[in-house]
Each structure stands twice: as structure tokens, then as C-alpha cells.
Short mmCIF file of C-alpha atoms and ligand atoms in Angstrom, two decimals:
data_model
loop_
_atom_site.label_atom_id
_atom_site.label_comp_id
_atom_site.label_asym_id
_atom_site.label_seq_id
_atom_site.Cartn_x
_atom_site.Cartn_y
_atom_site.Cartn_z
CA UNK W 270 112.92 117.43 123.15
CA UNK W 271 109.84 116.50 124.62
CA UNK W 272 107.67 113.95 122.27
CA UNK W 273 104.07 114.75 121.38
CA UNK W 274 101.10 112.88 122.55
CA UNK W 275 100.51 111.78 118.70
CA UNK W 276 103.32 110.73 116.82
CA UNK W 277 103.74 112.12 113.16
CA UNK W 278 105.43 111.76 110.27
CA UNK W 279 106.77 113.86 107.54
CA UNK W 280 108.45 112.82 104.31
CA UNK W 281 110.14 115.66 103.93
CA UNK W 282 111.66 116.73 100.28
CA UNK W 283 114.33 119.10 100.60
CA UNK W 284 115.12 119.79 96.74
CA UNK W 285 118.20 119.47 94.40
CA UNK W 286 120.41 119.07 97.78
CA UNK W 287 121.31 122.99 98.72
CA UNK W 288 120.01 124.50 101.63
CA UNK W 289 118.85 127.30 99.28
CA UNK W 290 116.76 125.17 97.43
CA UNK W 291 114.77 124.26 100.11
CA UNK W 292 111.03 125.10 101.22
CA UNK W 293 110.51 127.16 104.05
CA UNK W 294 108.52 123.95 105.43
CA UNK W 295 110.79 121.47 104.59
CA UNK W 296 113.26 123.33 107.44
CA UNK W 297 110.46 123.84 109.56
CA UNK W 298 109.16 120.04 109.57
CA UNK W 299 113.03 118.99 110.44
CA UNK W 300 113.53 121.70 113.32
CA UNK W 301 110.21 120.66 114.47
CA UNK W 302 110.91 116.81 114.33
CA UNK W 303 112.42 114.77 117.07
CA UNK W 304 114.08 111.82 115.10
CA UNK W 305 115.46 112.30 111.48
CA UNK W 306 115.44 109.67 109.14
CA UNK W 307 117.69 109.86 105.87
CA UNK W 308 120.34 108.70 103.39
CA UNK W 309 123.70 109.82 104.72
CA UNK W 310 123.91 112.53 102.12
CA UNK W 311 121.00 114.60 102.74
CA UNK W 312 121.40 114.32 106.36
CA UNK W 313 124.84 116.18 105.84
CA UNK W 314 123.05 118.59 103.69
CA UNK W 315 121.22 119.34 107.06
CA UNK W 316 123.52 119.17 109.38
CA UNK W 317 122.70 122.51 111.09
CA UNK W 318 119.59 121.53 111.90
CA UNK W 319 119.66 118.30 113.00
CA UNK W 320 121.96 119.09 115.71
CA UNK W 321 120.94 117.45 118.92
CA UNK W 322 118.11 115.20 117.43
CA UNK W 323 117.79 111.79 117.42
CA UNK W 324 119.46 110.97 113.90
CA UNK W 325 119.10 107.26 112.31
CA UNK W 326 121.46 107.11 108.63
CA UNK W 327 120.24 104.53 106.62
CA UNK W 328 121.58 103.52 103.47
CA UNK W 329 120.12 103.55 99.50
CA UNK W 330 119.07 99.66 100.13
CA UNK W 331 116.98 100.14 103.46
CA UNK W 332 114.00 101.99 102.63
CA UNK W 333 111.83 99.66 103.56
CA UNK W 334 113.51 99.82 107.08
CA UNK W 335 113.38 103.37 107.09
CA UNK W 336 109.50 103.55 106.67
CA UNK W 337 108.89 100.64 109.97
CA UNK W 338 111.64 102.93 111.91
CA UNK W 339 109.20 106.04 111.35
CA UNK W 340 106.30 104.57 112.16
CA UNK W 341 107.75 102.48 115.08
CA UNK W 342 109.16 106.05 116.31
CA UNK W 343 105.49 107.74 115.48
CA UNK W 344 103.62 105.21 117.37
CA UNK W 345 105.82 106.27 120.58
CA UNK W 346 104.30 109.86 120.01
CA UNK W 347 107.40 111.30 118.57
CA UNK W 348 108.02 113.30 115.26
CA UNK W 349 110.03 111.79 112.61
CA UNK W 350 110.99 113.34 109.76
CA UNK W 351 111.99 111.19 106.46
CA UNK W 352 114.60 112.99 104.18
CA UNK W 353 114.12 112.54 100.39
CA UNK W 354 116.29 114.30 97.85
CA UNK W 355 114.02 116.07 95.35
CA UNK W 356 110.06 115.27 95.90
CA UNK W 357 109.62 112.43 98.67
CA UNK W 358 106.79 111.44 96.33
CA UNK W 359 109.34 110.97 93.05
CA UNK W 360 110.50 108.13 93.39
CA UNK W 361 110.92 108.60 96.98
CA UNK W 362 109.84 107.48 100.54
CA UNK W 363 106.39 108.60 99.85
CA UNK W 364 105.74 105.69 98.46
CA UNK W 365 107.19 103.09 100.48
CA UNK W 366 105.98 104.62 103.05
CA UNK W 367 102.47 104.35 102.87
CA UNK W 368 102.41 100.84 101.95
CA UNK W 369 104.31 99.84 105.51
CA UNK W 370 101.89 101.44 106.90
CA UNK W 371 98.49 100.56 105.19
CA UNK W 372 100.25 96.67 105.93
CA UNK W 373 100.16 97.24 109.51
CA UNK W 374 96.74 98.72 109.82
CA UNK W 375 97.19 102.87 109.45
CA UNK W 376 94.40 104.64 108.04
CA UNK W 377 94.43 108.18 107.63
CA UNK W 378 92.17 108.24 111.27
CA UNK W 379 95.47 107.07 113.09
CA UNK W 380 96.54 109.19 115.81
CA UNK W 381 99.79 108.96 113.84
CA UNK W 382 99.98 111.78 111.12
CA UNK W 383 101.43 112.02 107.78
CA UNK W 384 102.24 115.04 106.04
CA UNK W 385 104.33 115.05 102.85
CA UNK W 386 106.04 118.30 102.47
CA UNK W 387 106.71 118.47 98.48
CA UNK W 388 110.46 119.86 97.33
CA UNK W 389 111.51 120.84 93.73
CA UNK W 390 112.36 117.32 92.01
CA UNK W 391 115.53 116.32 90.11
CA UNK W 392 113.67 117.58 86.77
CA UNK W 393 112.64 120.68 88.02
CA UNK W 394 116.16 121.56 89.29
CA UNK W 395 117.77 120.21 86.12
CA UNK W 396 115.17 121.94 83.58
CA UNK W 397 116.22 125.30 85.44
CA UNK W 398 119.72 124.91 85.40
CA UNK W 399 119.44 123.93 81.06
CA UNK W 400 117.13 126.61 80.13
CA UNK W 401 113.40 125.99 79.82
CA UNK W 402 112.77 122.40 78.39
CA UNK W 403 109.71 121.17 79.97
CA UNK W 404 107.83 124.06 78.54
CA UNK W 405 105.51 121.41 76.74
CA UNK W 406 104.46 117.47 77.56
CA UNK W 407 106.95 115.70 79.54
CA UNK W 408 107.39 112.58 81.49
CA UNK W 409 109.77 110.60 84.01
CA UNK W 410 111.20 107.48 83.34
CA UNK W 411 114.19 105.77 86.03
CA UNK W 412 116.48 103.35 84.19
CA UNK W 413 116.51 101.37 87.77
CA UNK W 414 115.85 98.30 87.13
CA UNK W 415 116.38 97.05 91.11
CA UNK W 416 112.74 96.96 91.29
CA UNK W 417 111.09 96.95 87.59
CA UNK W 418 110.90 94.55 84.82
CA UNK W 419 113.18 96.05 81.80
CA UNK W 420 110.02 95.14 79.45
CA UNK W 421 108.46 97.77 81.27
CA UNK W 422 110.85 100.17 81.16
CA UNK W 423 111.65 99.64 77.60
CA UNK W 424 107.70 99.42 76.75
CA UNK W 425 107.76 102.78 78.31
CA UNK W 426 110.80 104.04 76.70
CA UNK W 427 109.29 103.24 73.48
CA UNK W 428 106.20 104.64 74.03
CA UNK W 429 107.16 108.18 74.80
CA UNK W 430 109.47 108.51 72.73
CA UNK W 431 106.87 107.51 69.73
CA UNK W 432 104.47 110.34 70.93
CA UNK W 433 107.65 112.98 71.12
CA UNK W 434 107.61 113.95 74.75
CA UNK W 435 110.42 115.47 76.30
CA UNK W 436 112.06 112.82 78.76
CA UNK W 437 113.75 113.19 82.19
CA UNK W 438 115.45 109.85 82.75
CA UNK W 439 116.00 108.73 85.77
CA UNK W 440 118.86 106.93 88.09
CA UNK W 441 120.14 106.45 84.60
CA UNK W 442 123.44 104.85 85.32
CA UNK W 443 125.35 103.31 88.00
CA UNK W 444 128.51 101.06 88.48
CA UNK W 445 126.89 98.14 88.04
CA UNK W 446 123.99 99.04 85.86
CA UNK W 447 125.66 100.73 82.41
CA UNK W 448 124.23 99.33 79.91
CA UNK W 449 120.50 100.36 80.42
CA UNK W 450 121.38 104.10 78.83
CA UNK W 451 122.83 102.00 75.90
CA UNK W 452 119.04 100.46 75.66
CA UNK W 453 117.25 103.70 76.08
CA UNK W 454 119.33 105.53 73.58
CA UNK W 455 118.36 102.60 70.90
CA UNK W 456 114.64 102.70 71.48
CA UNK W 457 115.10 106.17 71.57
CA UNK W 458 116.69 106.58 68.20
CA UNK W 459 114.03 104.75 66.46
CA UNK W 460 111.57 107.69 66.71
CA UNK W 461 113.51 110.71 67.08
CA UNK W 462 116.29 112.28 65.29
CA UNK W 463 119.93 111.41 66.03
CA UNK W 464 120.72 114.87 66.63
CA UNK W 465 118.16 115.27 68.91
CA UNK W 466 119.33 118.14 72.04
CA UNK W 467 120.36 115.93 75.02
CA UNK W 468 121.21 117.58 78.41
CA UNK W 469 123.29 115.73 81.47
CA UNK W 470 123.14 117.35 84.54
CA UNK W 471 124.85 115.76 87.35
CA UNK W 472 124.85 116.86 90.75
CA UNK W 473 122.66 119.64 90.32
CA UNK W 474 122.59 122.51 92.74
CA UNK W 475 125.61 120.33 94.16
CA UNK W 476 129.30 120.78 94.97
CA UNK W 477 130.42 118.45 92.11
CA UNK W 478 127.87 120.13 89.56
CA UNK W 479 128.79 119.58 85.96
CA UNK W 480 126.04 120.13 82.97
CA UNK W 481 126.73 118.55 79.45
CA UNK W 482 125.05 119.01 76.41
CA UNK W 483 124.93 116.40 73.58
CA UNK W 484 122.85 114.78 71.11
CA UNK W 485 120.90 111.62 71.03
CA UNK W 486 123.61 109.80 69.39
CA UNK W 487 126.45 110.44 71.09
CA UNK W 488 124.47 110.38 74.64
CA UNK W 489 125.61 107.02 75.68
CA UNK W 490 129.01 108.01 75.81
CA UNK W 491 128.99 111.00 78.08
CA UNK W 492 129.90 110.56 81.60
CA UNK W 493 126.50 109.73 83.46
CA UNK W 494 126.82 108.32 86.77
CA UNK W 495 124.05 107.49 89.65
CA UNK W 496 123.81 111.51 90.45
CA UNK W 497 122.86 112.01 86.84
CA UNK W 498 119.95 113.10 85.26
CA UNK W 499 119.25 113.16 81.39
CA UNK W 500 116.94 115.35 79.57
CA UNK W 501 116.42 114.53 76.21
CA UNK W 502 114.18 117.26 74.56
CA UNK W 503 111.19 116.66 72.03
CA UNK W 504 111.48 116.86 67.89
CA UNK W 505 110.97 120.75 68.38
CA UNK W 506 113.83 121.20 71.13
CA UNK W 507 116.71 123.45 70.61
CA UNK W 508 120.18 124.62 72.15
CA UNK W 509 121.38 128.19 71.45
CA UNK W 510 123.55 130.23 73.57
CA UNK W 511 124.30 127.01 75.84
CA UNK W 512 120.42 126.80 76.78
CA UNK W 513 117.95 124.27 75.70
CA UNK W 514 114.71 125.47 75.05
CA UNK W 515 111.31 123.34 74.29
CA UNK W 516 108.70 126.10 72.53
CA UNK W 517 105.43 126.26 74.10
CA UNK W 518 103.43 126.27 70.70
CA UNK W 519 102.75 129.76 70.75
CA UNK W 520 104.70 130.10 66.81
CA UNK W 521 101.95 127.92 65.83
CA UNK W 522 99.10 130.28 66.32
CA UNK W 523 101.45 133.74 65.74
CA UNK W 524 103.97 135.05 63.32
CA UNK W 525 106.61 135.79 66.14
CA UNK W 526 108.97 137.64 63.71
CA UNK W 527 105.87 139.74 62.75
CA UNK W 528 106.14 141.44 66.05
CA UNK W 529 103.17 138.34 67.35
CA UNK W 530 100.22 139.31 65.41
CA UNK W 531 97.71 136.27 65.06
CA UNK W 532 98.40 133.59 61.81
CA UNK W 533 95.53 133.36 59.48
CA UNK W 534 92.60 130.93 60.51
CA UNK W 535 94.02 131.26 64.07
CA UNK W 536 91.90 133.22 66.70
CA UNK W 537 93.54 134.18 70.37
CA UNK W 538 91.68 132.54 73.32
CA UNK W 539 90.75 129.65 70.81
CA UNK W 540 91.59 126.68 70.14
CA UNK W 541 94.58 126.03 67.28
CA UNK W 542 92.55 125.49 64.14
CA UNK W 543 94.16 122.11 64.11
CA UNK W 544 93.06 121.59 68.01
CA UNK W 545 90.18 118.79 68.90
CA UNK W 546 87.26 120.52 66.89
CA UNK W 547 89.30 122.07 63.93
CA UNK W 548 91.11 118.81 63.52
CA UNK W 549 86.84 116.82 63.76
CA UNK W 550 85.93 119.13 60.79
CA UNK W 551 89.27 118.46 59.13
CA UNK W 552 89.15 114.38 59.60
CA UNK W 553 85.69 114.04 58.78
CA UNK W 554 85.97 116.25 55.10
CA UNK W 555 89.11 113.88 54.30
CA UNK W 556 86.34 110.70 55.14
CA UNK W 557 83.91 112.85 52.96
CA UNK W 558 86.70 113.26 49.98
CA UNK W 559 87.09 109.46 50.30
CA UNK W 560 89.99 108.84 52.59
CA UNK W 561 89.35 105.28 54.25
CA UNK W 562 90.22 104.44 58.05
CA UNK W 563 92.86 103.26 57.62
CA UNK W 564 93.99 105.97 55.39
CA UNK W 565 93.19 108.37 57.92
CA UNK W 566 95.03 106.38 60.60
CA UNK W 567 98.61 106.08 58.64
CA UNK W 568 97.91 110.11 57.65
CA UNK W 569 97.39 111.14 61.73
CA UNK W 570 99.07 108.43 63.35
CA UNK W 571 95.98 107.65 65.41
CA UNK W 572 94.96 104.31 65.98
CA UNK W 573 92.14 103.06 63.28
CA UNK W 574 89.26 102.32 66.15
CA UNK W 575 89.99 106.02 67.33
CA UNK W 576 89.47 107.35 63.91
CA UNK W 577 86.54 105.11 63.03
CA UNK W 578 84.94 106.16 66.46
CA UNK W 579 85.65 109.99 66.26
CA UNK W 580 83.94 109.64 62.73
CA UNK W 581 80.67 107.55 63.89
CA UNK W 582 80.15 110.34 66.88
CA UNK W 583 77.46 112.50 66.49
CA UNK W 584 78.61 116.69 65.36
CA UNK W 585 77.18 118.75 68.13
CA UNK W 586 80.35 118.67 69.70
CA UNK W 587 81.39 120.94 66.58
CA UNK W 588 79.00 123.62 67.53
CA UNK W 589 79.17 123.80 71.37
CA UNK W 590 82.17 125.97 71.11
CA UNK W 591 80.35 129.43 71.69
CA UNK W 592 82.14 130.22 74.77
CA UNK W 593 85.52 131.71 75.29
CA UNK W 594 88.29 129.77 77.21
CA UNK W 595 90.29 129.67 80.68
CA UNK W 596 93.58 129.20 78.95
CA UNK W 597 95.33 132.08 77.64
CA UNK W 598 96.96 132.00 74.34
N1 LIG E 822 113.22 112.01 94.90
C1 LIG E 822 114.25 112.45 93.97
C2 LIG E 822 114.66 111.35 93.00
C3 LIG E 822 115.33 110.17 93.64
S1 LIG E 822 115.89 108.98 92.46
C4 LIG E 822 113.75 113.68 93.22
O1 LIG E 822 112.56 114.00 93.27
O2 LIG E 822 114.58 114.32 92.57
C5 LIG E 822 117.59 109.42 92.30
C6 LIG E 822 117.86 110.05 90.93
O3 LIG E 822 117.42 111.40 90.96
C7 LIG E 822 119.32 110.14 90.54
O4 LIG E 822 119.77 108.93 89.95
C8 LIG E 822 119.29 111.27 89.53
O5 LIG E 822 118.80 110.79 88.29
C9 LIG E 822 118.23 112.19 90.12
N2 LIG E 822 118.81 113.29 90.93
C10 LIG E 822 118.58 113.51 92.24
N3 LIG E 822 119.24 114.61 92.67
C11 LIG E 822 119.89 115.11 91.59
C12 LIG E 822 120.74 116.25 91.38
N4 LIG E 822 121.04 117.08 92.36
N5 LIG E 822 121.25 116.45 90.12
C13 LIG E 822 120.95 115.62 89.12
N6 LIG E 822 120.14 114.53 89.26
C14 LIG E 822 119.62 114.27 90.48
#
């Protein structure tokens, strides 16, 4: 294949790790690259179309390595393309990438070019095969602690699972790193329910797929391994029928066994009565009836300065809502 006169190169994310679960551009950007770049894996996944390119198999440890390669290949005017599992921006290449080459001098007016071509990430492809439980607030967290402090990752832990998002953990287990799940499930259970709906999907979309549901308590002892990831839902999660299912609020605002016609005090295309300025009105009458700061802080589970500042702002805010809303619901 004959190179280009610029170089380029594509982080390329190619999903779950089946060819069906790939973009239409993340086959395009390998057939159209001249050097692939990848974890032994994922260049199998793509063996048909890497046939007769320039193929360099790196292992887990060398991503560093794998980000000079590109470039080195890039700045010789060829096309590389770097193979994440997933999103090559979760933790991924992306990354990596960009930081070997902001160190040796790229900027985005380099004849070299970077695209990254986005793929359906581990919790995407895991949510799907579950049910539907990142239908409200949701974060990542990786258990890897190759690279970050377990304060961190613990600090983090902590934190989300105090404001009752639904988690996607991470490279959650490997042979060497075990106990880490052990950790998270004890931060974990000092917030949220033991019987809190836990989903383990490993190899997802793979060969070896196998999905396991569970509860917070009894996580830790399910077979989790490095291909792993773990979804543990919110305090509103359920399973039924073998799917686990996060609502999306909308029982809040209407009586779904009353065929969905609107709860009292709630108006469609409005804000919940207990959203931002129904919740002002609320917070400030409590103040009125004599409830202190600190009161109000232990009753909301806000921090004091927030309440004491929401409560010193000035009202207009109250009346500016005389204009419908994008969101529907
Ligand atoms: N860039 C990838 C994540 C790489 S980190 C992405 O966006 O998905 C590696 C971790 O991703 C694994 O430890 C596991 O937690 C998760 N993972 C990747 N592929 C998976 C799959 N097919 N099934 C389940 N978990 C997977």
C-alpha cells in the first residue's frame, strides 16, 4: 500500500469485541490504514481486515510504546490505526496517546492527523445485554490500581456511592489484583442496601460470554475476572424477568398504573415540583417555619454553606420560569 504524503492516526474503538458491534468507520479507518497497532486480542477480532498490512501486537503493558510506534509510523506519512476495545477514549489509547505526542511537540497544526473514531464502551455493551440500567445518573470507576492511588479510587468509590449513582466498575479483578472488589463492595455497602441489584457481565458480545446477577452482598464472591465488568444499580434499581432496570423518574411526575395521567402538583414539560425552583420555595418556607441550617442540611443532605447560600440568594430566580422547556417529560 502506498503511504500518504501526511501521516495519520486513528485510535480506532471497535466495540464490545464482535465484528457486529462495530462502526461502519471503525472498519473503514482499519481498511484504510497501512500499519495496525493493537493488543493481540482485538487484532484477531480483525483479522479479515488486516490481511496484508503492516501489523505490530503489543501487549496490555506497552501502551506507551504503542502511542511512539504510531506517531514514529505517522511521521513517515503512513496511516496507523490504534485498536482499543470499547471507546479508545475509555480508558483507552486516546489518552496516552495524546500526551506522547503533545511531549514531542504535536499540535493539532501537524501534518500528522488524529482522528478518534468512538465505539460502544464496555458499559454500553453491558447495560444492553442486562436490560436498561443506565437509564438515570451513572459513572465509571476502574478498580486498576497499576496507575492510581487506591485513596483515590476509594475516595471515589465512596463518593458515588453516597449520592446513589448507578456504577460501572471497571478492570475490576485480575489474578493478581483480588482484593480491590472486596474494598469496593465495603465502601459500597455503607450507603446502599445489601440487596442492592448487581450485574457481572464478562466477555460481553464475546465467545466466552457469561452474565450473572447478584446482590451487593454477595458480589465479591462471584466469578469476576479481568474481562469483567460490574454494574451495580442505584437505590431505585430492579431485576424482574432476568433484566435489570434503573427507572427514568417518570413514576415521579405520573400515576403509571393510572394509565400515565399527571400526579397532583405535577405539570408535563415542567419541572418536578420538587426540581431546583419547587425545592427554593420548599427550603426557604422550612427557614421561614424556623428550621436552622443546619437543620436543613441533615433534612436534604446538602452541605450547610449550600443551604445557607441558596437561602441568602435573591428570589427572582423563582419567577423567571414563564417559559416552557426543551426536555420532554
Ligand atoms: N476501552 C474499553 C475499556 C478498557 S479497560 C471500553 O471502552 O470498553 C478494560 C476493562 O473493560 C475490562 O477489565 C472490563 O472491565 C471492561 N470490558 C472490556 N470489554 C468487555 C467486554 N466485552 N465484556 C465485559 N467487560 C469488558
Amino acid at each position: 500500500m502506498t503511504p500518504t504524503p501526511h501521516g495519520k492516526i486513528m485510535l480506532v474503538g471497535i466495540g464490545p469485541g464482535n465484528v457486529e458491534h462495530m462502526t461502519q468507520r471503525a472498519r473503514s479507518a482499519i481498511e484504510e490504514a497501512d500499519v495496525v497497532i493493537g493488543y493481540v486480542t482485538y487484532i484477531k477480532l480483525v483479522a479479515d481486515l488486516v490481511e496484508g498490512k503492516e501489523v505490530i501486537r503489543k501487549s496490555m503493558t506497552e501502551e506507551l510504546d504503542r502511542a511512539v510506534s504510531a506517531l514514529e509510523a505517522a511521521r513517515q506519512g503512513k496511516k496507523v490505526a490504534l485498536i482499543s476495545s470499547g471507546d479508545a477514549g475509555v480508558y483507552g489509547m486516546a489518552g496516552p496517546t495524546y500526551e506522547v505526542l503533545f511531549q514531542a511537540g504535536w499540535t493539532p497544526e501537524d501534518p500528522v492527523q488524529v482522528e478518534i473514531i468512538p465505539g460502544a464502551s464496555a458499559l454500553n455493551s453491558c447495560a444492553a445485554l442486562v436490560g436498561a440500567p443506565l437509564t438515570h445518573d451513572f459513572c465509571a470507576i476502574s478498580l486498576s490500581d497499576l496507575l492510581t492511588p487506591w485513596p483515590t479510587i476509594a475516595r471515589r468509590l465512596d463518593a458515588v456511592a453516597m449520592a446513589d449513582f448507578v456504577v460501572a466498575l471497571y478492570n475490576p479483578k485480575s489474578g493478581r489484583r483480588t482484593r480491590q472488589i472486596v474494598e469496593a463492595q465495603r465502601l459500597f455497602l455503607r450507603h446502599r442496601r445489601a440487596d442492592t441489584p448487581v450485574a457481572i457481565v464478562k466477555s460481553g458480545y464475546r465467545r466466552r460470554q457469561k452474565i450473572v446477577f447478584t446482590t451487593l452482598d454477595s458480589m465479591a464472591d462471584a466469578d469476576i475476572g479481568m474481562l469483567s465488568t460490574v454494574l451495580i444499580g442505584n437505590s431505585n434499581t430492579f431485576v424482574r424477568h432476568g433484566l435489570m432496570v434503573t427507572p427514568r423518574g417518570y413514576a415521579n411526575k405520573y400515576d403509571m398504573a393510572d394509565g400515565g395521567s399527571t400526579r397532583e402538583g405535577e405539570r408535563p414539560g415542567r419541572s418536578l415540583s420538587t426540581g431546583l425552583l419547587g425545592w427554593l420555595e420548599l427550603v426557604k418556607l422550612e427557614h421561614a417555619e424556623g428550621a436552622d441550617v443546619a437543620t436543613l442540611a441533615l433534612r436534604h443532605r446538602l452541605p450547610q454553606d449550600y443551604i445557607a447560600s441558596v437561602l441568602a440568594a435573591p428570589d427572582e430566580a423563582v419567577e423567571a420560569e414563564t417559559s416552557p422547556e426543551e426536555d420532554v417529560a
